[in-house]
Coordinates of C-alpha atoms in Angstrom, one line a residue:
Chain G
X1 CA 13.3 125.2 119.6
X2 CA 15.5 127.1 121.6
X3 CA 18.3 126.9 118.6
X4 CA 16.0 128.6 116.9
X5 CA 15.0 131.4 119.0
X6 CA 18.4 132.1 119.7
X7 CA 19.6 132.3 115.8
X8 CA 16.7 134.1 115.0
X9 CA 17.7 137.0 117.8
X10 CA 21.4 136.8 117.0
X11 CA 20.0 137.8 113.3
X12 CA 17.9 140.7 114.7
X13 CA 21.1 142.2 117.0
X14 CA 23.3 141.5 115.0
X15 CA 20.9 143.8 112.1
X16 CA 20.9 146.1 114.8
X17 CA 21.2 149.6 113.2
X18 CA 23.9 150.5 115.8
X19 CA 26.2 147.9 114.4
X20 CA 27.7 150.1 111.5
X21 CA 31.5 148.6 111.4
X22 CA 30.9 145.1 111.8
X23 CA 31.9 144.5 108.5
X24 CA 35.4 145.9 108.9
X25 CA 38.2 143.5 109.3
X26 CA 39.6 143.0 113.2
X27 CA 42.7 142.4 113.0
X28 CA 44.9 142.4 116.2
X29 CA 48.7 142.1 115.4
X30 CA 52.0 143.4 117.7
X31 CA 52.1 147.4 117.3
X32 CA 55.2 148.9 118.0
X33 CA 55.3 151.9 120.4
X34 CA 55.5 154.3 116.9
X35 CA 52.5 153.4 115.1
X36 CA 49.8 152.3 118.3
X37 CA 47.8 155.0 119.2
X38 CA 48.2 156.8 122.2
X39 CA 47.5 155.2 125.3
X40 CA 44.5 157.6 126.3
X41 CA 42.4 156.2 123.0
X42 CA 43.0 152.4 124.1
X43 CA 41.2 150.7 126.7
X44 CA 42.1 151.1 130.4
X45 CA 44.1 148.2 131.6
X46 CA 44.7 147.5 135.0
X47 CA 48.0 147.9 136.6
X48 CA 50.4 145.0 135.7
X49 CA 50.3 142.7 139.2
X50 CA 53.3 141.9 141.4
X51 CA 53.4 138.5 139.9
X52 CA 57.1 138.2 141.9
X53 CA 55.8 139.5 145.6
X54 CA 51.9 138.9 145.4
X55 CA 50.3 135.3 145.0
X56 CA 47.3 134.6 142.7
X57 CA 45.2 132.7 144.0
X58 CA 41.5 131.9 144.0
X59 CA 40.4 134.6 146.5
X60 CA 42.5 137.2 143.5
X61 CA 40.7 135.4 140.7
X62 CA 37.3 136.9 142.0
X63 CA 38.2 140.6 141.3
X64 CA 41.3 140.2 139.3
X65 CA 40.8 139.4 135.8
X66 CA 43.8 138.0 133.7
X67 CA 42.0 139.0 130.3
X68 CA 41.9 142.5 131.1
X69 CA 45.7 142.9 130.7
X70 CA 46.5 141.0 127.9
X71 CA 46.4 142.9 124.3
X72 CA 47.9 142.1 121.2
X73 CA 51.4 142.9 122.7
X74 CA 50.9 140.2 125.3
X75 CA 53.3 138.1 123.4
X76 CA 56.2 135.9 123.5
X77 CA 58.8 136.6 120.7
X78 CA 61.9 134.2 120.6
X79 CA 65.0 135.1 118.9
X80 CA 67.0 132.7 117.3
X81 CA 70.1 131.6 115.6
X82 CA 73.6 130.5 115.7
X83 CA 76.4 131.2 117.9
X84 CA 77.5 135.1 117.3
X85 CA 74.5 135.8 115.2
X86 CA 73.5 139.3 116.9
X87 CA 70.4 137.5 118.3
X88 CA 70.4 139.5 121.8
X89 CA 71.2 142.8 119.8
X90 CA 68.1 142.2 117.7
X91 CA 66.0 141.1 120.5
X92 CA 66.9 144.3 122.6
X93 CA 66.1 146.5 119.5
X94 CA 62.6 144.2 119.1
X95 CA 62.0 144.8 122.9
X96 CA 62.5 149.0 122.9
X97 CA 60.1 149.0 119.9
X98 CA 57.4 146.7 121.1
X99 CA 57.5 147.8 124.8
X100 CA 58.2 144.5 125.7
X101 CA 60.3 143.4 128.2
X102 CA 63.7 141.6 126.8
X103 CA 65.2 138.3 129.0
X104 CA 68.8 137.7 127.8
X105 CA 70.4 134.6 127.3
X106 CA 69.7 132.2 129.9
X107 CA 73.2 131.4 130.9
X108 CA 74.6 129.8 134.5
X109 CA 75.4 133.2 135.9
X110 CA 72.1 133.7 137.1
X111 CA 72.2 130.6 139.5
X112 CA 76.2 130.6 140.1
X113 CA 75.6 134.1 141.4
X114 CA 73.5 134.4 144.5
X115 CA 71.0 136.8 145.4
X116 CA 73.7 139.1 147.6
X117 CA 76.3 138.9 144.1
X118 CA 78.1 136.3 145.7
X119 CA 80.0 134.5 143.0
X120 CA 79.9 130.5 144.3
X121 CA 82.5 129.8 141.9
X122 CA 84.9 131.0 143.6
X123 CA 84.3 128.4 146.4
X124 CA 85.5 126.0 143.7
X125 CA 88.7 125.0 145.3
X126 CA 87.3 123.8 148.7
X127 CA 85.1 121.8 146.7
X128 CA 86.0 118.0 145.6
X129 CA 86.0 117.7 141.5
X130 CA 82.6 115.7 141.2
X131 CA 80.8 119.2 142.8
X132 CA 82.8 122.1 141.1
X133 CA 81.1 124.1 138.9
X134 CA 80.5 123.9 135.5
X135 CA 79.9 126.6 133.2
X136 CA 79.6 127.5 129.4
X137 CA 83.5 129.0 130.2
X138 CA 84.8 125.8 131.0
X139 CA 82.5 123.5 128.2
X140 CA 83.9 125.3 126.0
X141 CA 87.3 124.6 126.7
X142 CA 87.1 121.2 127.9
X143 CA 83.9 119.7 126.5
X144 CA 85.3 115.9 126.7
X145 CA 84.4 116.5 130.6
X146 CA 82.6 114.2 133.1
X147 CA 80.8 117.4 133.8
X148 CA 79.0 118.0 130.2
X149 CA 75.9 116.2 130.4
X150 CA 75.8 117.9 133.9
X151 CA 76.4 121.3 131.8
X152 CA 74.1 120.5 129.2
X153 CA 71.0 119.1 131.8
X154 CA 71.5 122.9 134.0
X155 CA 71.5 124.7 130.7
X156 CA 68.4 122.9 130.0
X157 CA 66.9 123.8 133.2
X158 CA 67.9 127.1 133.7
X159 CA 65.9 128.0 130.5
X160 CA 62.9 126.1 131.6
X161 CA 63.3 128.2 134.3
X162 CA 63.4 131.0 132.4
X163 CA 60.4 130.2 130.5
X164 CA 58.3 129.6 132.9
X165 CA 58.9 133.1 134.2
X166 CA 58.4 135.1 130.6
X167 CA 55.1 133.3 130.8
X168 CA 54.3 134.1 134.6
X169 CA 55.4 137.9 132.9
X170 CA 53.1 137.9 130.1
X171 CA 50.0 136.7 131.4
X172 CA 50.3 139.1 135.1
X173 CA 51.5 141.8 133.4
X174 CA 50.1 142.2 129.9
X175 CA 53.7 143.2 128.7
X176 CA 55.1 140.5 126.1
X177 CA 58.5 139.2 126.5
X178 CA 61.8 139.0 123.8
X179 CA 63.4 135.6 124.8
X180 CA 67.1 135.2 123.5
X181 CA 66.4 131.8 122.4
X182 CA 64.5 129.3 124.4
X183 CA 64.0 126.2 126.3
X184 CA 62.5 124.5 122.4
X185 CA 65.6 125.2 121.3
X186 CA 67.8 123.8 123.2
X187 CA 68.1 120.2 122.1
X188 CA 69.9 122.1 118.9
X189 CA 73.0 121.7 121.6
X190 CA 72.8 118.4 122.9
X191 CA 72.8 116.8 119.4
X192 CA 75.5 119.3 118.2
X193 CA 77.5 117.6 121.6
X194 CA 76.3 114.2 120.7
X195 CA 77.4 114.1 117.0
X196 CA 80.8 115.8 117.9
X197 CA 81.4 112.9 120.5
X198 CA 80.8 115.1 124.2
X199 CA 78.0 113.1 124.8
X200 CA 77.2 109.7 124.9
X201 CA 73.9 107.7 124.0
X202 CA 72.9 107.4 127.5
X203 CA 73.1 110.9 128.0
X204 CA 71.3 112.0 125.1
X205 CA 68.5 109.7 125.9
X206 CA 68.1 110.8 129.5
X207 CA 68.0 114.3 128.5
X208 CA 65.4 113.7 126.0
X209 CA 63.6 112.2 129.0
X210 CA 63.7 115.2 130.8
X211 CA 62.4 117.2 127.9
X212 CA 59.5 115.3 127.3
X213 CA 58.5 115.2 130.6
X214 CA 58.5 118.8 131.5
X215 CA 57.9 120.4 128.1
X216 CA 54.2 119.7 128.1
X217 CA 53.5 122.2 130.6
X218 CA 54.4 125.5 128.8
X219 CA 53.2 127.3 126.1
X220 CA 54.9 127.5 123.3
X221 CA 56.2 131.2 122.1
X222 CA 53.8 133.0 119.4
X223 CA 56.8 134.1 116.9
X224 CA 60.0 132.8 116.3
X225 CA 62.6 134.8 114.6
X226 CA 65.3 132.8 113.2
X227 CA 68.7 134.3 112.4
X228 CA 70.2 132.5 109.5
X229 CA 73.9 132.8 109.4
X230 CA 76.1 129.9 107.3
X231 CA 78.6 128.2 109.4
X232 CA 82.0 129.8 107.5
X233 CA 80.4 133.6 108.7
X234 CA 79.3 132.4 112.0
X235 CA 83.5 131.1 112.3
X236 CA 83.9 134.6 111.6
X237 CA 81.9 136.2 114.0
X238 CA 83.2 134.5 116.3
X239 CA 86.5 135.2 115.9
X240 CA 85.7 138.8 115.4
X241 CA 83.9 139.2 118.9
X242 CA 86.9 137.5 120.4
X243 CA 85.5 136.2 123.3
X244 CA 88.2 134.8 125.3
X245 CA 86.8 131.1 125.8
X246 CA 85.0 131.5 122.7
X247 CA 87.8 132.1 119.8
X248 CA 90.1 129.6 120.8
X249 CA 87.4 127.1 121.6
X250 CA 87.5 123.4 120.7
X251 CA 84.2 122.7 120.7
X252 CA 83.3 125.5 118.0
X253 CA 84.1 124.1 115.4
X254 CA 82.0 123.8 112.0
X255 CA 81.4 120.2 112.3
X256 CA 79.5 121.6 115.5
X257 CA 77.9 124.4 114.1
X258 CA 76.8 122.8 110.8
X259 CA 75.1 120.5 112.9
X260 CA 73.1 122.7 115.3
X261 CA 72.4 124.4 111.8
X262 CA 71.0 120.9 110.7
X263 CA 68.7 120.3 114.0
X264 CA 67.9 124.2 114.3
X265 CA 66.6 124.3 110.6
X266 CA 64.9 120.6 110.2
X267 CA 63.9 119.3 113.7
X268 CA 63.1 122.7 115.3
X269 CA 62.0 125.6 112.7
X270 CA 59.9 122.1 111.4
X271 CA 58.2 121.3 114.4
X272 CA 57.7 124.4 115.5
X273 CA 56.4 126.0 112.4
X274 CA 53.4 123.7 113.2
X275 CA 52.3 126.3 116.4
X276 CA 54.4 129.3 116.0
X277 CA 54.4 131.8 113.0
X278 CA 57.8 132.0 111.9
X279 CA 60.3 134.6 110.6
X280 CA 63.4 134.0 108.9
X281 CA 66.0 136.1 107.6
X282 CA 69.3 135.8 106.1
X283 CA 71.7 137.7 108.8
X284 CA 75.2 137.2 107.5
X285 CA 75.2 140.7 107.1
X286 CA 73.5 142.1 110.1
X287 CA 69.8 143.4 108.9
X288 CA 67.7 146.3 109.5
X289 CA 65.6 145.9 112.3
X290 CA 63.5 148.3 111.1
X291 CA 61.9 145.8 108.5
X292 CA 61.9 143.2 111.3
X293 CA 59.2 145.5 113.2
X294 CA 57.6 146.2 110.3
X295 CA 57.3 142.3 109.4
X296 CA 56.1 141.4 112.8
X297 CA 53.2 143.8 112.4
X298 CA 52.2 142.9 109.8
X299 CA 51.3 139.5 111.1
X300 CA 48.0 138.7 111.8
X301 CA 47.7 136.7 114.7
X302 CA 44.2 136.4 114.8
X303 CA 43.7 134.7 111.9
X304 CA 43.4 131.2 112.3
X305 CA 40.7 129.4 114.2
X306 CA 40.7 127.9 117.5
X307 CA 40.7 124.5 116.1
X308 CA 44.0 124.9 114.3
X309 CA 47.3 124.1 115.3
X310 CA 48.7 127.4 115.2
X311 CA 48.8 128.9 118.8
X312 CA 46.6 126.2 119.9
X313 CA 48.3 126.4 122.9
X314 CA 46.9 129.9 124.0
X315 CA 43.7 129.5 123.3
X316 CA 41.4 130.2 126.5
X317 CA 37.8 130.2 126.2
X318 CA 37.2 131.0 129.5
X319 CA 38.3 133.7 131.9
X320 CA 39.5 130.6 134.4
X321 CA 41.3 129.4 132.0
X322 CA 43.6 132.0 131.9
X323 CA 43.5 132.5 135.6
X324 CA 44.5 128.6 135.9
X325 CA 47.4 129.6 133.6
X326 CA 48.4 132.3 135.5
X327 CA 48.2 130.4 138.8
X328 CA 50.3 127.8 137.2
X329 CA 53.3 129.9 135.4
X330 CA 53.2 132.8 138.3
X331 CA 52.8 130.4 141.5
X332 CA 53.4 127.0 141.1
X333 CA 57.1 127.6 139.1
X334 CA 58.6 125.0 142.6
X335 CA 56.0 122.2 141.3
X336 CA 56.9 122.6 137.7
X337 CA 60.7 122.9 138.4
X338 CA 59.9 119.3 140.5
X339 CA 60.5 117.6 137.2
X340 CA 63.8 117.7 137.2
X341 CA 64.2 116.3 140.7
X342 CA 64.9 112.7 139.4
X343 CA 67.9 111.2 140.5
X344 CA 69.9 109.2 137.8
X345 CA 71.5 106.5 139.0
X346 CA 72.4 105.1 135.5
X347 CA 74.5 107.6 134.7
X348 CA 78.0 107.7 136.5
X349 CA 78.7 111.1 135.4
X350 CA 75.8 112.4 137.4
X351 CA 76.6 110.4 140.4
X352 CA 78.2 112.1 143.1
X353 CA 79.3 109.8 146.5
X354 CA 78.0 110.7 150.0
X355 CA 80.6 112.0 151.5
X356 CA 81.5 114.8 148.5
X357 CA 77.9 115.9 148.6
X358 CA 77.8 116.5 152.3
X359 CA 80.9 118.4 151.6
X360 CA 79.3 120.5 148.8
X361 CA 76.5 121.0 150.6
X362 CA 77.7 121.8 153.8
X363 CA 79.7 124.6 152.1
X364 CA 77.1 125.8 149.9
X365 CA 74.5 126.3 152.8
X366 CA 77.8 128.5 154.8
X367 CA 78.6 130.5 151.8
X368 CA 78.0 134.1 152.3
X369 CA 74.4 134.9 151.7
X370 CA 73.4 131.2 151.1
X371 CA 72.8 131.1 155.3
X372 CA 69.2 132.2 155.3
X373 CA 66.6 132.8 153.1
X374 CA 67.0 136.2 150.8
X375 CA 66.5 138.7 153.3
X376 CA 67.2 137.5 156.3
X377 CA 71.2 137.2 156.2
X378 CA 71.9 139.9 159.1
X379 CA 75.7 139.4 157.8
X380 CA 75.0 140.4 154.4
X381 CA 73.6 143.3 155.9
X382 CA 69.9 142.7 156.2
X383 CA 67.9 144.5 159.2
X384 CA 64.8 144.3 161.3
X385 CA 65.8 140.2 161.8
X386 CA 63.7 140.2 164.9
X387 CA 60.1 141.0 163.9
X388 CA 60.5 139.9 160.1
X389 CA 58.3 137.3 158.7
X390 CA 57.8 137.4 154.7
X391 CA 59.8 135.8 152.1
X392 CA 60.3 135.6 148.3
X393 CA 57.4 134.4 146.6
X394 CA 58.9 132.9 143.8
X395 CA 62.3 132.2 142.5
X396 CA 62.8 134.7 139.7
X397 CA 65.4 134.6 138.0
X398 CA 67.7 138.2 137.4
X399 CA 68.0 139.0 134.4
X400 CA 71.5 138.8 134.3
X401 CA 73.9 138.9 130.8
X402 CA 76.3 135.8 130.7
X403 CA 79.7 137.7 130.8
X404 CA 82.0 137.5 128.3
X405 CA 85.8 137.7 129.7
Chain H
X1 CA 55.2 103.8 209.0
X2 CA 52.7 104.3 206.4
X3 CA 52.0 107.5 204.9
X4 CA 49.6 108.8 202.4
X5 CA 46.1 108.6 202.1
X6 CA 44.1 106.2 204.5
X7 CA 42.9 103.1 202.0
X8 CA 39.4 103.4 201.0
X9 CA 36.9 101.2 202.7
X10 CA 33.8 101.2 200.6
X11 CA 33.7 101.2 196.8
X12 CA 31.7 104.9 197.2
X13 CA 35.1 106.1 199.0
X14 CA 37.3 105.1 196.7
X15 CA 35.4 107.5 194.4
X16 CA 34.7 110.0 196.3
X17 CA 36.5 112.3 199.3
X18 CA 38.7 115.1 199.4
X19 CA 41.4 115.4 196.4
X20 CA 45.1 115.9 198.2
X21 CA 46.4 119.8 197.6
X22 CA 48.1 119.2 193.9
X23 CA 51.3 120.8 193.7
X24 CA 51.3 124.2 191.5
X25 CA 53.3 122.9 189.1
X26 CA 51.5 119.7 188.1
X27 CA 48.4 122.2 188.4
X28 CA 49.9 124.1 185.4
X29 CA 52.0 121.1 183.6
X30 CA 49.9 120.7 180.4
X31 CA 49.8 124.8 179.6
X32 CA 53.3 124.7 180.7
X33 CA 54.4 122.2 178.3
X34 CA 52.2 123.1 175.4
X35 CA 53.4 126.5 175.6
X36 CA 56.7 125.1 175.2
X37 CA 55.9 123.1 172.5
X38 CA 54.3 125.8 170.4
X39 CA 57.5 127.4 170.6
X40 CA 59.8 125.1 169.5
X41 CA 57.3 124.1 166.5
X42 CA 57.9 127.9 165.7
X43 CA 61.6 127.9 166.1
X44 CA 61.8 124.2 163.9
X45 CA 59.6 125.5 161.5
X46 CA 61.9 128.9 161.0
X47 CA 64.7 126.3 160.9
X48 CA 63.4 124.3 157.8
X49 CA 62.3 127.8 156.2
X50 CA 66.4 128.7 156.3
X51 CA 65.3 131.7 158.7
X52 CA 67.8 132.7 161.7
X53 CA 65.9 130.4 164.6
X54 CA 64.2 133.7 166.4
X55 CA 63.1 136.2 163.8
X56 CA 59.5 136.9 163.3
X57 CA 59.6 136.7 167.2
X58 CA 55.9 138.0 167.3
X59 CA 55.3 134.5 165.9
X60 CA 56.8 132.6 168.8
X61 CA 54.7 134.6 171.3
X62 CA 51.5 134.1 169.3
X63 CA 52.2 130.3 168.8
X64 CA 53.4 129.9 172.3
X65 CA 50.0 130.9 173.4
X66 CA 48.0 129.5 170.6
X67 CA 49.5 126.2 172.4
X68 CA 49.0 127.0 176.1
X69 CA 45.7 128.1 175.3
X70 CA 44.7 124.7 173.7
X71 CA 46.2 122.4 176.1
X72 CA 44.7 124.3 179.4
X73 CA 41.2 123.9 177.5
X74 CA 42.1 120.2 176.7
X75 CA 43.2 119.5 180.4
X76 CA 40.2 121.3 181.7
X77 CA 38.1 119.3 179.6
X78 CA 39.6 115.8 180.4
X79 CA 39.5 116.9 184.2
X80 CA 35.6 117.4 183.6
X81 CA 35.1 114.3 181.6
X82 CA 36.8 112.3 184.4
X83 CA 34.6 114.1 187.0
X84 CA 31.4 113.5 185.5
X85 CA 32.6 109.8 185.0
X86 CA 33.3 109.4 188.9
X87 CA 30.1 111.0 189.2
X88 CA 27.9 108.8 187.7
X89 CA 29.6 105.6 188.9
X90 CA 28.7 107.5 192.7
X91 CA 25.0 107.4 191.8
X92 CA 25.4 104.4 190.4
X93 CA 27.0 103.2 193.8
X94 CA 23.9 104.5 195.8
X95 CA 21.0 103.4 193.9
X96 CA 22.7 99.6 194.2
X97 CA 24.4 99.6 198.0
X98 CA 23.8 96.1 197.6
X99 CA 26.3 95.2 194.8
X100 CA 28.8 97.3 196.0
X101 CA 29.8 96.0 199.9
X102 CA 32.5 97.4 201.9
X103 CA 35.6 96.2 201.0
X104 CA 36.7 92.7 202.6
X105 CA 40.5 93.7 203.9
X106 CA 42.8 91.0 203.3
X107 CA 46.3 90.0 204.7
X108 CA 48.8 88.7 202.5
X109 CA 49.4 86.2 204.8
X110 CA 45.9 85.1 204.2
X111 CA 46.5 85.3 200.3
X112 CA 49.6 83.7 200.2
X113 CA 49.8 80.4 200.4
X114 CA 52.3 78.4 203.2
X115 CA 56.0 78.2 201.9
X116 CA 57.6 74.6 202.1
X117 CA 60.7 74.5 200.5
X118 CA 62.0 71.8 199.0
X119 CA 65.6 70.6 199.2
X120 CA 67.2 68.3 197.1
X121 CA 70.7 66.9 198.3

């Protein structure tokens, strides 16, 4: 009886002579900063909160509403492709146009690098060989390394990392993020390494262990743009950007590029074609990105329904949904990041002994600015020591380019 | 020579009489040693947070106190619980003199029993 009352005075509203428009398609894509209107004509938003020095938290939930920032910019765009594609060029460009902010590469600068610009590398010497440090530098010129699955597990968790915080930026914000490829994508590397012999079956298996354990959590991106470049120009580009441990490289080769090509295009464009919507263009000759923007808004992300696979994944039918989200990406990144706190003992590569580790460790908590927490090194010139009590909030990580010499 | 308190005679006594003077500093021990300890637990706790062991000193004072305070209130309480206990077991004493005669003062001679040693070869 109820059922009916209420259809019957959904019929009568929605016949209301006040609802002229309501048969004009809605249709809520990505506008780039050119063709949205003017910021006076859309709705007020509220400012974008200090996800990195402000909790969320229950008490914030009851006057803060995540909903009321997010508009159809509040997306996450991935850029994709080969090596030497001119992904992070594009996704720059795609980020000044959208207003969206643009997270480079995650690379291991942005941990090997502390928060005063210390460089730990260059404690390297003082360290025993199973604890030096490991880059994409030195993969690249000796991948047949003990230290590659190690390489290949940080790279792994550095963009998990990563992820977690373009997600902790989209939903406190509103503003969407440009990724320069992902933490999805990054099992494109480990079977490249696998099938050209750096890795070994064990390896590969424990770091699909780790993906499927931690994956679950995030949200996968809304669009993935996927560079397509064939192997003999992608030798090219490489040699023509001439990046010292890139050009000379033994691990570049097109054995391993054809097969990154082969997981990029049928394990992950596949898979993820099922949630994401999905543009690909031929870039062996660098494209406009002109008719990029102007293919992303034309993209109607709105038009599937909640039951579909597509975006399933950001789909909140309540406002505590999205608060729990927020809570989750924006406060909780040390709990997620505790998936990766698993010892492997099975491995011998990962093993380090006792006494190297209480070596590493010992000079890893003295290196400058590792001491105290971020802001209380009086040595690296921090002040006001004495009546100080705050600290970081969450570990963000800079937004730091991998450097190329 | 003996010192101290005389023995108590009666059961009543034994609870009851004049407290010796307590020294000050077992008068303050507890808030003394709370204090203390609320300290430390500040300086520890800025030692696992990788903070230099004294900044945020406003929080040592606060916790310092925080912990005196508690501890003076817990000692005053247990003195008062012990008080009223000693208290009732008085009354107690006086409505059943009977039950409760003066203490019979023995010897150790008269507890002991007569030492005979025994040799063998």
């Amino acid at each position: 009886m109820s059922t009916l009352v209420r259809i019957g005075l959904k019929r009568i509203v929605s016949n209301n002579i006040f609802q002229h428009n309501k048969n004009l398609p809605f249709m809520r894509t990505i506008t780039s900063l050119r063709t949205r209107s003017p910021d006076e004509d859309r709705p007020e938003k509220p400012k974008p909160w200090p996800y990195n020095d402000k909790p969320f938290t229950l008490f914030h939930y009851l006057y803060d509403k995540t909903s009321a920032r997010l508009d159809e910019n509040s997306k996450i765009v991935v850029v994709e492709g080969p090596v030497a594609a001119g992904k992070s060029k594009l996704a720059k460009a795609l980020a000044q146009e959208f207003d969206m902010l643009y997270l480079p590469e995650a690379n291991l600068d942005m941990i090997y690098i502390n928060d005063y610009g210390y460089d730990l590398r260059k404690l390297d010497p003082q360290l025993p060989d199973s604890c030096k440090s490991w880059d994409v530098m030195d993969f690249l010129k000796n991948p047949r390394h003990r230290h590659t699955i190690r390489f290949q597990l940080q790279q792994y968790i550095i963009k998990y990392s990563q992820y977690i915080d373009a997600l902790a930026h989209v939903l406190s914000t509103g503003q969407g993020v440009v990724l320069d490829r992902c933490v999805y994508s990054d099992f494109v590397f480990t079977e490249a390494m696998y099938h050209s012999g750096f890795l070994n079956k064990q390896c590969r298996k424990r770091y699909y262990e780790f993906r499927d354990n931690s994956i679950s959590e995030l949200l996968r991106p809304h669009l993935i743009i996927y560079l397509d470049v064939p192997v003999p120009k992608v030798m090219e580009n490489i040699q023509k950007r001439a990046i010292s441990y890139e050009k000379d490289s033994k691990v570049l080769t097109p054995k391993y590029l054809s097969t990154m090509e082969k997981y990029y295009k049928q394990e992950y464009l596949k898979t993820m074609s099922k949630h994401s919507e999905l543009l690909i263009y031929d870039w062996s000759e660098e494209g406009d990105v002109e008719i990029v923007v102007e293919d992303i808004e034309r993209i109607d992300f709105n038009r599937f329904d909640t039951q579909d696979t597509q975006l399933k994944d950001w789909v909140c039918r309540l406002e505590e949904e999205y608060g729990v989200l927020r809570h989750k990406y924006a406060d909780k990144k040390h709990s997620l990041m505790n998936y990766f706190n698993i010892p492997c003992f099975d491995i011998p590569e990962l093993e380090v002994e006792a006494m190297e580790a209480h070596a590493y460790h010992t000079l890893m908590n003295n290196a400058p600015g590792n001491q105290f927490l971020k802001g209380y090194n009086a040595k690296q010139g921090d002040t006001g020591l004495l009546f100080k009590t705050g600290g970081p909030h969450r570990e963000t990580l800079p937004l730091r380019e991998r450097r190329t010499s | 020579m003996a010192t101290g308190p005389k023995p108590a005679t009666t059961p009543l006594e034994l609870l009851s009489g004049p407290l010796p003077e307590q020294p000050l500093l077992s008068k303050y021990y507890l808030p003394i040693a709370g204090g203390l300890m609320g300290f430390i637990a500040v300086v520890g706790a800025n030692y696992i947070t990788r903070r230099p062991m004294f900044s945020g000193i406003q929080r040592h004072v606060a916790g310092a106190a925080a912990m005196a305070g508690i501890t003076y209130i817990v000692d005053n309480y247990r003195n008062d619980y012990y008080a009223e206990k000693d208290a009732v077991l008085r009354h107690y004493i006086q409505l059943h003199p009977e039950d409760f005669p003066p203490f019979d003062r023995k010897q150790y001679k008269d507890v002991l029993e007569p030492w005979t040693p025994i040799r063998n070869n």
